[in-house]
PDB file of C-alpha atoms in Angstrom:
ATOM      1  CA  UNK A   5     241.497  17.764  88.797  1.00  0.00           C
ATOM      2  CA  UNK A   6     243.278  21.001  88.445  1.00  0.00           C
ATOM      3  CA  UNK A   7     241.202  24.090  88.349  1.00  0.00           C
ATOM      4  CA  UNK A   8     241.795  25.867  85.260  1.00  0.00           C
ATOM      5  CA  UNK A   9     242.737  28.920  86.885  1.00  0.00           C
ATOM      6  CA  UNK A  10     243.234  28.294  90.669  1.00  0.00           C
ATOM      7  CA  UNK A  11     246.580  26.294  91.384  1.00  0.00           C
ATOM      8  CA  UNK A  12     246.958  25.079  95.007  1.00  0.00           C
ATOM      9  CA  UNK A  13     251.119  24.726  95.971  1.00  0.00           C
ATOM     10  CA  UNK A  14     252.243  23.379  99.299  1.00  0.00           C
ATOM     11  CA  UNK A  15     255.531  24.123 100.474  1.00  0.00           C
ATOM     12  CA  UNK A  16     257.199  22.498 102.690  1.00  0.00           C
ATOM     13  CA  UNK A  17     259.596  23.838 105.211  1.00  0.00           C
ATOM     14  CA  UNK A  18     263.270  22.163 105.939  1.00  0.00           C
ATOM     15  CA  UNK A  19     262.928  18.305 106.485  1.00  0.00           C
ATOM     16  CA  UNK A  20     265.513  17.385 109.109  1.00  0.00           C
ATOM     17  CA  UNK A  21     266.458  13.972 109.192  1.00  0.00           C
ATOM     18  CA  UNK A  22     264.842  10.225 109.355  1.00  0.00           C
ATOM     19  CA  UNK A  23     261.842  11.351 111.518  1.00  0.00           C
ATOM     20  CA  UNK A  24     260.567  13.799 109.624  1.00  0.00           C
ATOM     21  CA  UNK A  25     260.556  11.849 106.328  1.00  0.00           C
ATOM     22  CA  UNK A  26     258.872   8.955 108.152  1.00  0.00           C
ATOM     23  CA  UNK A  27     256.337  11.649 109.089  1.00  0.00           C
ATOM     24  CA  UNK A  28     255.747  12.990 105.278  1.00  0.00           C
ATOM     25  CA  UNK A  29     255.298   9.549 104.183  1.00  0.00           C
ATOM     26  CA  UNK A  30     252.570   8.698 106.570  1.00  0.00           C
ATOM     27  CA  UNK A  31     250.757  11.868 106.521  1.00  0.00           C
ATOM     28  CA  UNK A  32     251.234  14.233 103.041  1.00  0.00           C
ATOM     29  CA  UNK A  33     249.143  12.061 100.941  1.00  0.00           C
ATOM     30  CA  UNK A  34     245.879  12.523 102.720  1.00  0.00           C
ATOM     31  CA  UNK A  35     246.934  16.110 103.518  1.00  0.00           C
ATOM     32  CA  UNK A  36     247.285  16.758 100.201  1.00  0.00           C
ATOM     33  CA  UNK A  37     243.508  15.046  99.000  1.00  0.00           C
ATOM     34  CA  UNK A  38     242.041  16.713 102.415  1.00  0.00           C
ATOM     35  CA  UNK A  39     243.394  19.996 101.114  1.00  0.00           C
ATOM     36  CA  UNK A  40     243.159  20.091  96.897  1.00  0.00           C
ATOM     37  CA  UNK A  41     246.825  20.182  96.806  1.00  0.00           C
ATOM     38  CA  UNK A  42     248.251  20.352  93.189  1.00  0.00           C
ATOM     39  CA  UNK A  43     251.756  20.846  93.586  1.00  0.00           C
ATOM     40  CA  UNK A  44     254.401  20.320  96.368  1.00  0.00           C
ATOM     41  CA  UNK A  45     257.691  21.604  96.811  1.00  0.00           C
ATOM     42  CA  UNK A  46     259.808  20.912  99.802  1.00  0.00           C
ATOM     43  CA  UNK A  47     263.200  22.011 101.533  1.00  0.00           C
ATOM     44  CA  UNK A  48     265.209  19.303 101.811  1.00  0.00           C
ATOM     45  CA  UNK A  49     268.700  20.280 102.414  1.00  0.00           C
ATOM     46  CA  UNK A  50     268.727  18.527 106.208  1.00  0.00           C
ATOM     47  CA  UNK A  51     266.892  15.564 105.244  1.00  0.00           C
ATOM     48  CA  UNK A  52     270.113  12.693 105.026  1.00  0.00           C
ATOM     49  CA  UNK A  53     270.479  12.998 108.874  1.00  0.00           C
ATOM     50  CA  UNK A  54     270.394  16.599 109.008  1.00  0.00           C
ATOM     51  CA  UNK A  55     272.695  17.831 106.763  1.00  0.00           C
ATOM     52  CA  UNK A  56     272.275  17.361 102.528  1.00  0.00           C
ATOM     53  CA  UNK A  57     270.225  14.990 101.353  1.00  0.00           C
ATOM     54  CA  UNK A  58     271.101  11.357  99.699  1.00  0.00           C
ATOM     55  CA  UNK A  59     269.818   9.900  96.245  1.00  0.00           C
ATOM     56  CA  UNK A  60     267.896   7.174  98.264  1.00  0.00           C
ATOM     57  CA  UNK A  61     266.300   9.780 100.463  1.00  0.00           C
ATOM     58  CA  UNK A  62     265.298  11.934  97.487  1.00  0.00           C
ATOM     59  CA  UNK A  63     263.498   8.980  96.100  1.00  0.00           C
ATOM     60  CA  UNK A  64     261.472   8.776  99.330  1.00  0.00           C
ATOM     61  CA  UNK A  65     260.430  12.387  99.465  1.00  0.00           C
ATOM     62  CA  UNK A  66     259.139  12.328  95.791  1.00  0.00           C
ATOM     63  CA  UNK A  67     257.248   8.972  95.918  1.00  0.00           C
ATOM     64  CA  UNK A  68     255.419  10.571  98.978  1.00  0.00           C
ATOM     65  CA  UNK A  69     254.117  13.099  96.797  1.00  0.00           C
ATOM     66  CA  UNK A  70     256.133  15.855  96.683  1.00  0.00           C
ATOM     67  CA  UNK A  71     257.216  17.250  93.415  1.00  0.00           C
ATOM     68  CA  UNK A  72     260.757  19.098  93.802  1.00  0.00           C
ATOM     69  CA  UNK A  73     263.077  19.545  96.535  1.00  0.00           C
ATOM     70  CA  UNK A  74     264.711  22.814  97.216  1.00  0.00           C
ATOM     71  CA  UNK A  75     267.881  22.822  99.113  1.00  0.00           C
ATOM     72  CA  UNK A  76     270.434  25.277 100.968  1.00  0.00           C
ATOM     73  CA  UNK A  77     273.984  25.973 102.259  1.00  0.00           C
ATOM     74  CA  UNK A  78     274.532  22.355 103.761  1.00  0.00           C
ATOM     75  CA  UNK A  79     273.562  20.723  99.973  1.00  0.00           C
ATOM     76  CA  UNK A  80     276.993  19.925  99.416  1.00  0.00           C
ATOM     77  CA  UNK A  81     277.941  18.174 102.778  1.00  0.00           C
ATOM     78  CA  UNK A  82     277.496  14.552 101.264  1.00  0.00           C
ATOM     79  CA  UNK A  83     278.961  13.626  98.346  1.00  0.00           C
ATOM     80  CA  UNK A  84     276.689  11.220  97.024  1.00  0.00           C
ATOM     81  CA  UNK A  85     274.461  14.875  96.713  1.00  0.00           C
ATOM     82  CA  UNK A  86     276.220  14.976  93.366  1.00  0.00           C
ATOM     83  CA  UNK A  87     274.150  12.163  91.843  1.00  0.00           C
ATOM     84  CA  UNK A  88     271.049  13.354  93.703  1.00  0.00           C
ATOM     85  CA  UNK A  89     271.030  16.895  91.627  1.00  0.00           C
ATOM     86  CA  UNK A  90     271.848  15.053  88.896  1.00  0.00           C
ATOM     87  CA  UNK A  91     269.427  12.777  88.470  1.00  0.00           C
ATOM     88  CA  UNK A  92     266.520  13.748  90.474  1.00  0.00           C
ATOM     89  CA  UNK A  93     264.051  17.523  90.463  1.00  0.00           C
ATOM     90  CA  UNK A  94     266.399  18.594  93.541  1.00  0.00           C
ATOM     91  CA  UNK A  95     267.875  21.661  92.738  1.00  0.00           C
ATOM     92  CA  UNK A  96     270.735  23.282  94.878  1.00  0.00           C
ATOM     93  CA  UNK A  97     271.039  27.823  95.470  1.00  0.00           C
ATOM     94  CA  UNK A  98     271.350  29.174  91.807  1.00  0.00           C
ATOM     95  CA  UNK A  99     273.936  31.328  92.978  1.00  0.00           C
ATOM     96  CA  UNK A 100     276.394  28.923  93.608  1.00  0.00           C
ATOM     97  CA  UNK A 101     276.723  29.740  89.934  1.00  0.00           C
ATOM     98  CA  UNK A 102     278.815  27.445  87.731  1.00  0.00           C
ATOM     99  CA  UNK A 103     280.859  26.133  90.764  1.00  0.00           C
ATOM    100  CA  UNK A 104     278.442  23.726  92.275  1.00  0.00           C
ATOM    101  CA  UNK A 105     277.008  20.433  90.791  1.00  0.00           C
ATOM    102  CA  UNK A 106     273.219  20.284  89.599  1.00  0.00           C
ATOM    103  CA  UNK A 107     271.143  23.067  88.760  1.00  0.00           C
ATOM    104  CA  UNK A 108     269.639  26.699  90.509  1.00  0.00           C
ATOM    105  CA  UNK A 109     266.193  26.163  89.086  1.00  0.00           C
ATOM    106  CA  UNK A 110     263.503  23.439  87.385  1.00  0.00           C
ATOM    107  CA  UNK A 111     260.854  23.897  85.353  1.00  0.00           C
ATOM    108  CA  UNK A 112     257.867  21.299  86.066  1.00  0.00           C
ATOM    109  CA  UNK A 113     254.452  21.219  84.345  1.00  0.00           C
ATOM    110  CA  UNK A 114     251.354  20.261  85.728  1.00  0.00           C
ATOM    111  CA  UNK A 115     247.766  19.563  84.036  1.00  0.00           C
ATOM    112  CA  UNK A 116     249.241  22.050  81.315  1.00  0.00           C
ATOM    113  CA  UNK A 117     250.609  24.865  83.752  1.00  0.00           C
ATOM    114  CA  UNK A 118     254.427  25.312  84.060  1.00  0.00           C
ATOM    115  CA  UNK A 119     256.100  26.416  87.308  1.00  0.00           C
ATOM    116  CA  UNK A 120     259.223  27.522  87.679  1.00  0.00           C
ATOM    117  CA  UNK A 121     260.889  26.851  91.152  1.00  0.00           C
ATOM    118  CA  UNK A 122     264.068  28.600  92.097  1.00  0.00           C
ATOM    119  CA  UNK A 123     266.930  28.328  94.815  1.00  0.00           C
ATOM    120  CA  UNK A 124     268.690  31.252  96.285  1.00  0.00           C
ATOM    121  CA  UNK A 125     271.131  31.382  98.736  1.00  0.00           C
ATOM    122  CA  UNK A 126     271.586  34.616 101.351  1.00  0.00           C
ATOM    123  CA  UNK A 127     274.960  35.782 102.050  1.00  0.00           C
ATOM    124  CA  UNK A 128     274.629  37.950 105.574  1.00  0.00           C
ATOM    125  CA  UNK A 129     276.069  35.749 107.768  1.00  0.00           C
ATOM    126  CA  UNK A 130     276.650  32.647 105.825  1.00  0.00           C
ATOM    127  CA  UNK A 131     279.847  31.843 103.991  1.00  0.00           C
ATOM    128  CA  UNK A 132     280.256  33.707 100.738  1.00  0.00           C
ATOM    129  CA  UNK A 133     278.302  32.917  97.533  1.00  0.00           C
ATOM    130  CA  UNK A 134     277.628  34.863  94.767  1.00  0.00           C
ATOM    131  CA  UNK A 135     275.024  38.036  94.823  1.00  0.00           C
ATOM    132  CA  UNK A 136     271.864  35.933  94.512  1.00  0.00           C
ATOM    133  CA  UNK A 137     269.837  39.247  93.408  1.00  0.00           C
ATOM    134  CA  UNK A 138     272.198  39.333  90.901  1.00  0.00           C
ATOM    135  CA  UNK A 139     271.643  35.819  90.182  1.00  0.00           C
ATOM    136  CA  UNK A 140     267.919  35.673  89.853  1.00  0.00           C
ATOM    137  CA  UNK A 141     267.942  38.901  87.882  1.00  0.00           C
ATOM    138  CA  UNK A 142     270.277  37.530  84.963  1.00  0.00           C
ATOM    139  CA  UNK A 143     267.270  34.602  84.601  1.00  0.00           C
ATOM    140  CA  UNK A 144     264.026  36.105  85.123  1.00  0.00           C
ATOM    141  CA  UNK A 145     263.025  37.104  81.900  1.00  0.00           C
ATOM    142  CA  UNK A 146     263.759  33.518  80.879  1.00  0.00           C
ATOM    143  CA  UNK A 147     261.932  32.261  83.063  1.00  0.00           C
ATOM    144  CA  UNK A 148     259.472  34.793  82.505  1.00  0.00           C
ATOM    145  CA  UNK A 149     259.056  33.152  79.190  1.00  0.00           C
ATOM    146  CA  UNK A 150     258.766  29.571  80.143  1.00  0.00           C
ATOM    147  CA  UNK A 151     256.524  29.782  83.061  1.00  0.00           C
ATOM    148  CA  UNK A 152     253.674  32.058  84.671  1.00  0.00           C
ATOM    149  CA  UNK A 153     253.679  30.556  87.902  1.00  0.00           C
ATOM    150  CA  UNK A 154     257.244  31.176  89.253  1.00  0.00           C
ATOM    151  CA  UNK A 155     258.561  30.335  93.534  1.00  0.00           C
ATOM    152  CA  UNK A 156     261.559  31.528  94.783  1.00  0.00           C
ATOM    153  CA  UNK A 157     262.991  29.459  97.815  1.00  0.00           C
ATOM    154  CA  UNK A 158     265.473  32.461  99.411  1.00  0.00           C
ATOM    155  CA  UNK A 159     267.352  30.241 102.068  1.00  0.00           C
ATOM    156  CA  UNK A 160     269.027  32.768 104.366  1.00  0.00           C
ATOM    157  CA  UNK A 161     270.136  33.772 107.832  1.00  0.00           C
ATOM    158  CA  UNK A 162     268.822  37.967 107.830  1.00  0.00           C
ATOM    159  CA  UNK A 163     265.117  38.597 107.743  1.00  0.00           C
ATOM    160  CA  UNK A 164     266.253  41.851 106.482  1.00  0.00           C
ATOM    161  CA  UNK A 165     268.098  40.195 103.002  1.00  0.00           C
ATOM    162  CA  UNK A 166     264.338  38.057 102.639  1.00  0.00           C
ATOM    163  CA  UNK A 167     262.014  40.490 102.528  1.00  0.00           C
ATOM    164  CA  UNK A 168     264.696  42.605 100.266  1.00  0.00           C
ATOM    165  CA  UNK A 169     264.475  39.690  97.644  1.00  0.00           C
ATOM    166  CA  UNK A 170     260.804  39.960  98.441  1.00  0.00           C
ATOM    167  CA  UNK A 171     260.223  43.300  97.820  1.00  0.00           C
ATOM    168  CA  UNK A 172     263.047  42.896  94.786  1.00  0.00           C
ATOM    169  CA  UNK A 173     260.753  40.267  92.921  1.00  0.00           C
ATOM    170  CA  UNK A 174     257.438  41.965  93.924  1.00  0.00           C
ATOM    171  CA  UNK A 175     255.285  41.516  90.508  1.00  0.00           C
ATOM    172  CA  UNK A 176     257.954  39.347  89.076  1.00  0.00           C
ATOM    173  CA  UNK A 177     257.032  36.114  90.483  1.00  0.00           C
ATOM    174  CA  UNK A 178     254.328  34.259  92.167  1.00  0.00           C
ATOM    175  CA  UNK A 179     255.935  33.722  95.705  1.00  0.00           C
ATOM    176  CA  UNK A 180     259.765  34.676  97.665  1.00  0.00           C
ATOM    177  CA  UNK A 181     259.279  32.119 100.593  1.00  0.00           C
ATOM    178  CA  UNK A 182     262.190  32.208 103.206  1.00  0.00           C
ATOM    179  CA  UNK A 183     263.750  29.194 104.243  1.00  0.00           C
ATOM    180  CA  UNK A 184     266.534  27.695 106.809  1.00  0.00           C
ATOM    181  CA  UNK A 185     265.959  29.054 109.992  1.00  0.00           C
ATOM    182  CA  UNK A 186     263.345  26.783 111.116  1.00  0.00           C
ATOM    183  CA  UNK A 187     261.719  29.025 113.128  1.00  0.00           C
ATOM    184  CA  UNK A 188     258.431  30.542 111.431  1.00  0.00           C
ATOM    185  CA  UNK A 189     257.322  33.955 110.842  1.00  0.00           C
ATOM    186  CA  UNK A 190     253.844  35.189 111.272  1.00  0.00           C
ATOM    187  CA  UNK A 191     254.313  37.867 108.339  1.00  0.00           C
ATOM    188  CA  UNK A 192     253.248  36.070 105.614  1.00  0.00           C
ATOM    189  CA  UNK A 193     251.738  38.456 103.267  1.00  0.00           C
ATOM    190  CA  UNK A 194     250.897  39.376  99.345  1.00  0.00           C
ATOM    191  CA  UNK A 195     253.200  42.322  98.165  1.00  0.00           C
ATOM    192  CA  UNK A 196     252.325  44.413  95.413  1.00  0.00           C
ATOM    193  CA  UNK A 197     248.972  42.521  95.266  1.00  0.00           C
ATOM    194  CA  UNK A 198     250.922  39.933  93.510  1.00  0.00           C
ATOM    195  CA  UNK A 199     253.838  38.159  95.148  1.00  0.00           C
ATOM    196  CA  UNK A 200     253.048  35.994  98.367  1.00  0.00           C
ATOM    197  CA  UNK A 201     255.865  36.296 100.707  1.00  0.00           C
ATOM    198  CA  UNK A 202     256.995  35.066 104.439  1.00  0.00           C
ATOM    199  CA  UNK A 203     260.019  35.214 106.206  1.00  0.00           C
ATOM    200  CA  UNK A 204     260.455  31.843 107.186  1.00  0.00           C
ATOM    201  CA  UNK A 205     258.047  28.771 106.789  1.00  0.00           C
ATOM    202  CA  UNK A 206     259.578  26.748 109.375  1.00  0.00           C
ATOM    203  CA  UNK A 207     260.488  23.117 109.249  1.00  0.00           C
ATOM    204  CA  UNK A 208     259.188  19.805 109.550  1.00  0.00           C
ATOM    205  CA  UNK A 209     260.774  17.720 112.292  1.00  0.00           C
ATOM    206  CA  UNK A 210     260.597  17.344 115.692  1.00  0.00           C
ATOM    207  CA  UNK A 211     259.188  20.228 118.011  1.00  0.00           C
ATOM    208  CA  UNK A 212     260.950  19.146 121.615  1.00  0.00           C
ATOM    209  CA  UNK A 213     264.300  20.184 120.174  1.00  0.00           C
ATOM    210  CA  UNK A 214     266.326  22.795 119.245  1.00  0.00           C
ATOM    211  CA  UNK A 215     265.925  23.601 115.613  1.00  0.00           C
ATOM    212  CA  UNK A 216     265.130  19.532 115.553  1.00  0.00           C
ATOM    213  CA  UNK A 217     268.225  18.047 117.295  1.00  0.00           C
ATOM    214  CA  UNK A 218     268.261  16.907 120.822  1.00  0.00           C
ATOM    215  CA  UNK A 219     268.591  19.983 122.889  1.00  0.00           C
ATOM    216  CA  UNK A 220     270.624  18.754 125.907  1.00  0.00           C
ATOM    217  CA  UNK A 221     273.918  18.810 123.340  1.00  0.00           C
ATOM    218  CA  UNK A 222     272.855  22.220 121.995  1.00  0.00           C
ATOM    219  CA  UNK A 223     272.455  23.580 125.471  1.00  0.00           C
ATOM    220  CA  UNK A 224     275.750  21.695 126.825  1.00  0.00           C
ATOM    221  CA  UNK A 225     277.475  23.077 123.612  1.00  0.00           C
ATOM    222  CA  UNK A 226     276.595  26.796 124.434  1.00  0.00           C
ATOM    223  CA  UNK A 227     277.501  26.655 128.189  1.00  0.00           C
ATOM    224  CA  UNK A 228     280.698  24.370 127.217  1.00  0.00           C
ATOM    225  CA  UNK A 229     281.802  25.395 123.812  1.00  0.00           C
ATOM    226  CA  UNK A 230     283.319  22.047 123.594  1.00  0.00           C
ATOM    227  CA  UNK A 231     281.624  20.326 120.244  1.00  0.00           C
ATOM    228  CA  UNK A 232     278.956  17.817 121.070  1.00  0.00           C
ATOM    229  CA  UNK A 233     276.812  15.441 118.529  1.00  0.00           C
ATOM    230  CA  UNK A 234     273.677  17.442 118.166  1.00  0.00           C
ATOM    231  CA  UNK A 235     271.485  14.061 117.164  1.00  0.00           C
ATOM    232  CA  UNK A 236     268.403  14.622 115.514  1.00  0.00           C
ATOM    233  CA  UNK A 237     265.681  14.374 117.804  1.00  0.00           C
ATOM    234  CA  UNK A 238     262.426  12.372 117.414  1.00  0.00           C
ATOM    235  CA  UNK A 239     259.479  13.641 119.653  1.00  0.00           C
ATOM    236  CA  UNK A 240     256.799  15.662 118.592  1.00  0.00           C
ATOM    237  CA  UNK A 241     257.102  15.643 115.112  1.00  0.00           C
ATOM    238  CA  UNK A 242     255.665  18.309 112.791  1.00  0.00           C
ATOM    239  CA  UNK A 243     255.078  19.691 109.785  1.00  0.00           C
ATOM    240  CA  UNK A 244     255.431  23.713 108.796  1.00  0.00           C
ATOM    241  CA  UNK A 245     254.796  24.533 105.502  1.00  0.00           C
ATOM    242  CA  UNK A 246     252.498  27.308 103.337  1.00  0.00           C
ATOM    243  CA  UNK A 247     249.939  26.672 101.437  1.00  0.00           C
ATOM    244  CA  UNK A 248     249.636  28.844  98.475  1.00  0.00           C
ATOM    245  CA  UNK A 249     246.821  29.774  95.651  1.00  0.00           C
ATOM    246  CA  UNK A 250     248.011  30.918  92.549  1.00  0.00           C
ATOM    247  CA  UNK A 251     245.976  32.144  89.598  1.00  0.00           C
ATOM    248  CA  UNK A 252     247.555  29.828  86.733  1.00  0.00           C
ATOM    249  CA  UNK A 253     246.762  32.284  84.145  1.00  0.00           C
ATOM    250  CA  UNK A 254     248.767  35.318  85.496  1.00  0.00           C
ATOM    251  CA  UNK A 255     250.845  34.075  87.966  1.00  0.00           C
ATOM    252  CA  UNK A 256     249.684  36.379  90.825  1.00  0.00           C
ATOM    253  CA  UNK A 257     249.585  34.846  94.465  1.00  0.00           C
ATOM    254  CA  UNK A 258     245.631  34.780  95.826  1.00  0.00           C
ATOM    255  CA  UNK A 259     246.545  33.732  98.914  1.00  0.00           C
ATOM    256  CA  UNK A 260     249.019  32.404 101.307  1.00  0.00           C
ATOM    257  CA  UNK A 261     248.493  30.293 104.342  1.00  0.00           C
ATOM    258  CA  UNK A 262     250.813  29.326 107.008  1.00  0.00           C
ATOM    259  CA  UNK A 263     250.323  25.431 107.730  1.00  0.00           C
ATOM    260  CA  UNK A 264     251.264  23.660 111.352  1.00  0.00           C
ATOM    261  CA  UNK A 265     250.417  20.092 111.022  1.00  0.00           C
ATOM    262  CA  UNK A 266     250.533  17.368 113.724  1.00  0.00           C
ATOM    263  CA  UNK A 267     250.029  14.053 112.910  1.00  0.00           C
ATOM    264  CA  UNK A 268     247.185  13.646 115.067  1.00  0.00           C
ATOM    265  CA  UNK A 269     245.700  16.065 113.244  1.00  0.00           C
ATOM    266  CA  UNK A 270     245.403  14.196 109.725  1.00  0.00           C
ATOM    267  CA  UNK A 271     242.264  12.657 108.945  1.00  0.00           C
TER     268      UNK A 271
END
């Protein structure tokens, strides 16, 4: 049962591809009971083999237990991602403004409590979008309204635009967690003794790879710069994520924890 004023939220970094969805479905439930979890949200922009994710996929991620899908630069890759944001609590970067299909942000309400999740896409070194500070700040007093417990997902290439947002949201909302690298900071942090923060949670996917796909194509790509497949690889499959506690009643972050889970590890 939810503690009236403690809320425990998983997230999840990027799921890349078949093997790390088989993982999540054998492995987040009891994660979740070992660990009070009351609320998952998950990255899932490279879950449909790596890039975007499918409406069939989708349905596998939620009916493992997680609660809303988050998404990046690569959600509009497959076109059947249309009826995924549609239909399902996936929500693409809210700065893709009125251009792309879906949504930027859901509210979701749990045991009473409403949380607000939010998308954001970075724009130093990715292809252009709109401003997503801009973005975020023509919505937050809305969602100010609707929901205490508010999580940005900031997907973007510069640690330097993530902890900006960060420090740009500081007292605003519950969390800024960094996304899309797939490489995990060890910064995580609580700024202005309210917002949790990291750079980059990570991913969930396989850990003898290169950013999850088979690394003998990424290396032969880099000494070649001929294009190669860049499968998605299947050994050693993890799980990155933080785990977050968030006082229902004001929305301030109590803590933030990051998470490395193998599935030997699950009990």
């Amino acid at each position: 049962m939810l503690n009236k004023y403690k809320l425990r939220i998983l997230f999840i970094g990027d799921i890349v591809g078949k093997p790390a969805r088989e993982y999540l479905k054998e492995t987040l439930s009891s994660f979740r009971k070992e660990k009070g979890v009351d609320f998952v949200i998950a990255n899932g922009e490279n879950a449909s083999g790596g890039s975007s994710i499918v409406p069939r996929n989708a349905e596998e991620l939620l009916s493992c237990g997680i609660e809303v899908i988050t998404s990046g630069d690569h959600i509009f890759k497959k076109r059947e991602a249309k009826k995924t944001l549609e239909e399902y609590p996936v929500i693409r970067p809210l700065n893709y403004g009125e251009y792309g299909w879906g949504k930027g942000f859901i509210i979701r309400e749990i045991s009473g409590v409403k949380i607000a999740v939010v998308n954001l896409l970075g724009r130093i070194f990715m292809q252009p979008v709109d401003c997503p500070f801009k973005a975020i700040r023509g919505i937050l007093s809305y969602l100010k309204e609707q929901a205490k417990v508010i999580i940005v997902d900031m997907h973007a290439e510069a640690t330097s635009e993530k902890l900006a947002m960060g420090y740009f949201l500081a007292k605003s909302v519950s969390a800024v967690l960094g996304t899309h690298t797939h490489i995990p900071t060890a910064d995580e942090r609580i700024l202005d003794n309210f917002t949790g923060y990291i750079t980059d949670v990570g991913m969930t996917g396989s850990f003898d790879s290169i950013l999850g796909r088979e690394k003998y194509s990424i290396i032969e790509k880099f000494i070649t710069n001929i294009p190669q497949r860049f499968n998605i690889s299947q050994e050693d499959i993890r799980m990155q994520a933080v785990l977050l506690e968030v006082d229902s009643s004001t929305g301030r972050c109590e803590s933030i924890e990051r998470v490395e889970l193998r599935k030997e590890e699950v009990k």
